[in-house]
């Protein structure tokens, strides 16, 4: 079922894009590519409430309308925190002579990162509280996501009482902050402490996908599991970026925990508990 979902998604994506491109009222090329899954057969996907920026939501709504026409009476339910967004952003970095110069670069990020940055097209300065109210994300999550854009040198931060103010960087701002860290020291320490917990959380997500695969397909080799994880675990806070060697170590750990078993012919299966 999981493999069929991926194949169906590609076909639906092609049909919808073809329809939108042939529409004379369509001023921009379609940009949404959705993986449409059957929720009963996939691992549980946790939904995080987020209110997308109107420009982003309009693209999703456009795709949903065409899907409803194509697959009536089915409707799409978006997992808004999942996925990957490809953006072109203006950032400031040092050249060979040590001067800060502006350049446009491509960045891959989560939908939450993208919708936060999209607000800066409306105005160049936002407080973390304003962004939290606009996106309906918790304030701590806003600060964590905006830290990504701070480190990318797209925005800078200042303090206003208890609130954090984010401002799009101009070349004069970049020059003024050339010798300053773009991430506060206490945030760096907090990030370092949380790495272990974050990796453990990631592995739990990978484990749920692996069990979903093996429950549906029975047994799989390492290479197939690695390939399917790269396809299925897209975006969100748990982007799959492991090597086959790292995955093999994790699978062996699951075998030691008596959750999986590894056959002599190189296939992993779910270990059936003996009663």
CSV table of C-alpha atoms in Angstrom, one decimal:
chain,number,residue,atom,x,y,z
A,1,UNK,CA,0.0,0.0,0.0
A,2,UNK,CA,2.8,2.4,0.9
A,3,UNK,CA,4.6,1.8,-2.5
A,4,UNK,CA,1.2,2.2,-4.3
A,5,UNK,CA,0.7,5.6,-2.5
A,6,UNK,CA,4.0,6.9,-3.8
A,7,UNK,CA,3.2,5.8,-7.4
A,8,UNK,CA,-0.3,7.2,-7.2
A,9,UNK,CA,1.1,10.5,-5.8
A,10,UNK,CA,3.4,10.9,-8.8
A,11,UNK,CA,0.6,10.3,-11.2
A,12,UNK,CA,-1.8,12.7,-9.4
A,13,UNK,CA,0.9,15.3,-9.2
A,14,UNK,CA,1.5,15.1,-13.0
A,15,UNK,CA,-2.2,15.4,-13.7
A,16,UNK,CA,-2.8,18.4,-11.5
A,17,UNK,CA,0.3,20.3,-12.7
A,18,UNK,CA,-0.8,19.6,-16.3
A,19,UNK,CA,-4.3,21.0,-15.6
A,20,UNK,CA,-2.9,24.1,-13.8
A,21,UNK,CA,-0.4,24.8,-16.5
A,22,UNK,CA,-3.1,24.7,-19.2
A,23,UNK,CA,-5.2,27.2,-17.4
A,24,UNK,CA,-4.9,30.6,-19.1
A,25,UNK,CA,-5.7,32.3,-15.7
A,26,UNK,CA,-2.6,30.7,-14.1
A,27,UNK,CA,0.0,33.4,-13.9
A,28,UNK,CA,2.7,31.3,-12.1
A,29,UNK,CA,3.8,27.7,-12.6
A,30,UNK,CA,2.5,25.3,-10.0
A,31,UNK,CA,5.0,24.6,-7.2
A,32,UNK,CA,3.3,22.1,-4.9
A,33,UNK,CA,4.3,18.4,-5.0
A,34,UNK,CA,2.4,16.3,-2.5
A,35,UNK,CA,2.9,12.8,-1.2
A,36,UNK,CA,-0.6,11.5,-0.7
A,37,UNK,CA,-0.8,8.7,1.8
A,38,UNK,CA,-3.4,6.3,3.1
A,39,UNK,CA,-3.4,7.1,6.8
A,40,UNK,CA,-4.6,3.6,7.9
A,41,UNK,CA,-1.5,1.9,6.6
A,42,UNK,CA,1.2,4.4,7.4
A,43,UNK,CA,2.9,5.1,10.8
A,44,UNK,CA,1.1,7.6,12.8
A,45,UNK,CA,2.0,11.1,11.7
A,46,UNK,CA,1.8,13.7,14.4
A,47,UNK,CA,0.1,16.9,13.3
A,48,UNK,CA,1.4,20.3,14.6
A,49,UNK,CA,-1.1,23.1,14.2
A,50,UNK,CA,0.3,25.9,12.1
A,51,UNK,CA,-1.3,28.7,10.2
A,52,UNK,CA,0.5,29.1,6.9
A,53,UNK,CA,1.2,32.5,5.4
A,54,UNK,CA,-1.6,33.3,2.9
A,55,UNK,CA,0.7,33.1,-0.1
A,56,UNK,CA,1.8,29.6,0.9
A,57,UNK,CA,-1.7,28.5,1.9
A,58,UNK,CA,-3.1,29.7,-1.5
A,59,UNK,CA,-0.8,27.3,-3.3
A,60,UNK,CA,-1.9,24.4,-1.1
A,61,UNK,CA,-5.6,25.3,-1.6
A,62,UNK,CA,-5.1,25.4,-5.3
A,63,UNK,CA,-3.7,21.9,-5.3
A,64,UNK,CA,-6.5,20.7,-3.0
A,65,UNK,CA,-9.2,22.0,-5.3
A,66,UNK,CA,-7.8,20.2,-8.3
A,67,UNK,CA,-7.3,17.0,-6.2
A,68,UNK,CA,-11.0,17.2,-5.2
A,69,UNK,CA,-12.1,17.5,-8.8
A,70,UNK,CA,-9.8,14.5,-9.8
A,71,UNK,CA,-10.6,12.2,-6.9
A,72,UNK,CA,-14.1,13.3,-5.8
A,73,UNK,CA,-15.4,12.7,-3.1
A,74,UNK,CA,-12.0,12.4,-1.5
A,75,UNK,CA,-10.4,15.4,0.1
A,76,UNK,CA,-6.8,16.2,1.2
A,77,UNK,CA,-5.9,16.8,4.8
A,78,UNK,CA,-2.5,18.5,4.9
A,79,UNK,CA,0.1,17.6,7.5
A,80,UNK,CA,1.4,21.1,7.5
A,81,UNK,CA,4.6,20.5,9.4
A,82,UNK,CA,5.8,17.8,7.0
A,83,UNK,CA,7.6,18.4,3.7
A,84,UNK,CA,10.4,20.3,2.3
A,85,UNK,CA,10.3,23.8,0.8
A,86,UNK,CA,13.0,25.0,-1.7
A,87,UNK,CA,13.6,28.8,-1.5
A,88,UNK,CA,15.9,31.4,-3.0
A,89,UNK,CA,16.9,33.8,-0.2
A,90,UNK,CA,19.2,36.8,-0.1
A,91,UNK,CA,22.0,36.4,2.5
A,92,UNK,CA,25.2,38.1,3.4
A,93,UNK,CA,28.6,36.3,3.6
A,94,UNK,CA,32.2,37.3,3.6
A,95,UNK,CA,34.1,37.3,0.3
A,96,UNK,CA,37.8,36.3,-0.1
A,97,UNK,CA,38.8,39.9,1.0
A,98,UNK,CA,36.8,39.7,4.2
A,99,UNK,CA,34.0,42.1,2.9
A,100,UNK,CA,30.4,41.2,3.4
A,101,UNK,CA,28.5,40.8,0.1
A,102,UNK,CA,24.9,40.0,-0.7
A,103,UNK,CA,24.2,36.9,-2.8
A,104,UNK,CA,21.1,34.8,-3.5
A,105,UNK,CA,21.3,31.1,-2.5
A,106,UNK,CA,19.0,28.2,-2.5
A,107,UNK,CA,17.9,26.8,0.9
A,108,UNK,CA,15.9,23.7,1.7
A,109,UNK,CA,13.7,24.1,4.8
A,110,UNK,CA,10.5,22.9,6.5
A,111,UNK,CA,7.1,24.5,5.8
A,112,UNK,CA,7.3,26.2,9.2
A,113,UNK,CA,10.6,27.9,8.4
A,114,UNK,CA,9.2,29.0,5.0
A,115,UNK,CA,5.9,30.4,6.4
A,116,UNK,CA,7.8,32.4,9.1
A,117,UNK,CA,10.2,33.9,6.5
A,118,UNK,CA,7.3,34.7,4.1
A,119,UNK,CA,6.0,37.2,6.7
A,120,UNK,CA,9.0,39.3,6.1
A,121,UNK,CA,7.8,40.0,2.6
A,122,UNK,CA,4.9,42.0,4.3
A,123,UNK,CA,7.2,44.0,6.6
A,124,UNK,CA,10.9,43.8,7.5
A,125,UNK,CA,10.6,43.6,11.3
A,126,UNK,CA,8.6,41.2,13.5
A,127,UNK,CA,8.7,40.3,17.1
A,128,UNK,CA,8.6,36.6,18.2
A,129,UNK,CA,5.2,37.3,19.8
A,130,UNK,CA,3.8,38.7,16.5
A,131,UNK,CA,5.1,35.7,14.5
A,132,UNK,CA,3.7,33.3,17.1
A,133,UNK,CA,0.3,35.0,16.9
A,134,UNK,CA,0.3,35.1,13.0
A,135,UNK,CA,1.4,31.4,12.6
A,136,UNK,CA,-0.3,30.0,15.8
A,137,UNK,CA,3.0,28.4,16.7
A,138,UNK,CA,4.3,28.4,20.3
A,139,UNK,CA,6.7,31.2,21.0
A,140,UNK,CA,9.5,28.8,21.8
A,141,UNK,CA,9.0,27.0,18.5
A,142,UNK,CA,9.1,30.3,16.7
A,143,UNK,CA,12.4,31.2,18.3
A,144,UNK,CA,13.9,27.9,17.5
A,145,UNK,CA,12.8,28.0,13.8
A,146,UNK,CA,13.9,31.7,13.4
A,147,UNK,CA,17.3,30.7,14.7
A,148,UNK,CA,17.8,28.9,11.4
A,149,UNK,CA,17.3,32.1,9.5
A,150,UNK,CA,19.6,34.0,11.9
A,151,UNK,CA,22.4,31.5,11.2
A,152,UNK,CA,21.7,31.8,7.5
A,153,UNK,CA,22.3,35.5,7.8
A,154,UNK,CA,18.9,36.3,6.4
A,155,UNK,CA,17.6,38.0,9.5
A,156,UNK,CA,19.2,39.4,12.7
A,157,UNK,CA,17.9,39.6,16.2
A,158,UNK,CA,17.7,42.3,18.9
A,159,UNK,CA,16.0,42.4,22.3
A,160,UNK,CA,13.0,44.4,23.2
A,161,UNK,CA,12.3,43.8,26.9
A,162,UNK,CA,11.4,40.1,27.2
A,163,UNK,CA,10.6,39.8,23.5
A,164,UNK,CA,13.0,39.1,20.5
A,165,UNK,CA,12.8,41.3,17.5
A,166,UNK,CA,13.7,39.9,14.1
A,167,UNK,CA,14.7,42.2,11.2
A,168,UNK,CA,15.7,41.5,7.6
A,169,UNK,CA,19.4,42.1,7.2
A,170,UNK,CA,20.6,45.0,4.9
A,171,UNK,CA,24.2,45.4,3.9
A,172,UNK,CA,24.7,48.1,6.5
A,173,UNK,CA,23.3,45.8,9.2
A,174,UNK,CA,25.6,43.0,8.0
A,175,UNK,CA,28.6,45.2,8.2
A,176,UNK,CA,27.7,46.3,11.7
A,177,UNK,CA,27.3,42.8,12.9
A,178,UNK,CA,30.3,41.3,11.1
A,179,UNK,CA,32.2,40.7,14.3
A,180,UNK,CA,29.2,39.4,16.3
A,181,UNK,CA,27.8,36.0,16.6
A,182,UNK,CA,24.5,35.5,14.8
A,183,UNK,CA,23.3,33.1,17.5
A,184,UNK,CA,23.3,34.0,21.2
A,185,UNK,CA,25.7,32.0,23.3
A,186,UNK,CA,23.0,30.7,25.6
A,187,UNK,CA,21.0,29.5,22.5
A,188,UNK,CA,24.2,27.7,21.3
A,189,UNK,CA,24.5,25.9,24.7
A,190,UNK,CA,20.8,25.0,24.8
A,191,UNK,CA,21.1,23.7,21.2
A,192,UNK,CA,24.1,21.5,22.1
A,193,UNK,CA,22.3,20.1,25.2
A,194,UNK,CA,19.3,19.2,23.1
A,195,UNK,CA,21.2,17.4,20.3
A,196,UNK,CA,21.1,14.0,22.1
A,197,UNK,CA,17.4,14.2,22.8
A,198,UNK,CA,16.7,15.3,19.2
A,199,UNK,CA,18.6,12.4,17.8
A,200,UNK,CA,16.8,10.0,20.0
A,201,UNK,CA,13.4,11.5,18.9
A,202,UNK,CA,14.5,11.1,15.3
A,203,UNK,CA,15.3,7.4,15.7
A,204,UNK,CA,11.9,6.8,17.2
A,205,UNK,CA,10.4,8.4,14.1
A,206,UNK,CA,12.6,6.2,11.8
A,207,UNK,CA,11.6,3.2,13.8
A,208,UNK,CA,7.9,3.8,13.3
A,209,UNK,CA,8.5,4.1,9.5
A,210,UNK,CA,10.6,0.9,9.5
A,211,UNK,CA,7.9,-1.1,11.3
A,212,UNK,CA,5.3,0.3,8.9
A,213,UNK,CA,7.3,-0.9,5.9
A,214,UNK,CA,8.0,-4.3,7.4
A,215,UNK,CA,4.4,-4.8,8.5
A,216,UNK,CA,3.2,-4.2,4.9
A,217,UNK,CA,6.0,-5.8,3.0
A,218,UNK,CA,7.2,-8.6,5.3
A,219,UNK,CA,11.0,-8.5,4.8
A,220,UNK,CA,13.4,-6.0,3.3
A,221,UNK,CA,17.2,-5.7,2.8
A,222,UNK,CA,19.2,-2.7,4.2
A,223,UNK,CA,19.4,-0.9,0.8
A,224,UNK,CA,15.6,-1.0,0.3
A,225,UNK,CA,14.9,0.3,3.8
A,226,UNK,CA,17.4,3.1,3.3
A,227,UNK,CA,15.9,4.1,-0.1
A,228,UNK,CA,12.3,4.0,1.3
A,229,UNK,CA,13.2,6.1,4.3
A,230,UNK,CA,14.8,8.8,2.0
A,231,UNK,CA,11.5,8.8,0.1
A,232,UNK,CA,9.0,8.7,3.0
A,233,UNK,CA,10.7,10.8,5.7
A,234,UNK,CA,10.7,14.1,3.9
A,235,UNK,CA,11.0,17.4,5.6
A,236,UNK,CA,9.7,18.2,9.1
A,237,UNK,CA,12.1,18.2,12.0
A,238,UNK,CA,13.1,14.6,11.3
A,239,UNK,CA,14.6,14.8,7.9
A,240,UNK,CA,16.3,11.4,7.0
A,241,UNK,CA,20.0,12.1,6.4
A,242,UNK,CA,21.7,8.9,7.6
A,243,UNK,CA,24.2,6.8,5.6
A,244,UNK,CA,23.5,3.1,5.0
A,245,UNK,CA,26.2,2.3,7.5
A,246,UNK,CA,24.5,4.4,10.2
A,247,UNK,CA,21.2,2.8,9.3
A,248,UNK,CA,22.7,-0.7,9.6
A,249,UNK,CA,24.0,0.2,13.1
A,250,UNK,CA,20.5,1.3,14.1
A,251,UNK,CA,18.8,-1.8,12.6
A,252,UNK,CA,21.3,-4.0,14.5
A,253,UNK,CA,20.4,-2.2,17.7
A,254,UNK,CA,16.7,-3.0,17.0
A,255,UNK,CA,17.7,-6.6,16.6
A,256,UNK,CA,19.5,-6.5,20.0
A,257,UNK,CA,16.4,-5.1,21.5
A,258,UNK,CA,14.5,-8.1,20.0
A,259,UNK,CA,12.3,-5.9,17.9
A,260,UNK,CA,13.7,-7.1,14.5
A,261,UNK,CA,15.5,-10.1,13.3
A,262,UNK,CA,18.2,-10.4,10.6
A,263,UNK,CA,18.2,-13.4,8.3
A,264,UNK,CA,21.3,-15.1,6.8
A,265,UNK,CA,20.2,-13.8,3.3
A,266,UNK,CA,20.4,-10.2,4.5
A,267,UNK,CA,16.7,-9.4,5.1
A,268,UNK,CA,15.2,-7.7,8.1
A,269,UNK,CA,11.8,-8.7,9.5
A,270,UNK,CA,9.8,-7.9,12.6
A,271,UNK,CA,10.6,-10.4,15.3
A,272,UNK,CA,7.6,-12.5,16.3
A,273,UNK,CA,7.4,-12.9,20.0
A,274,UNK,CA,7.3,-16.5,21.2
A,275,UNK,CA,4.4,-17.1,23.6
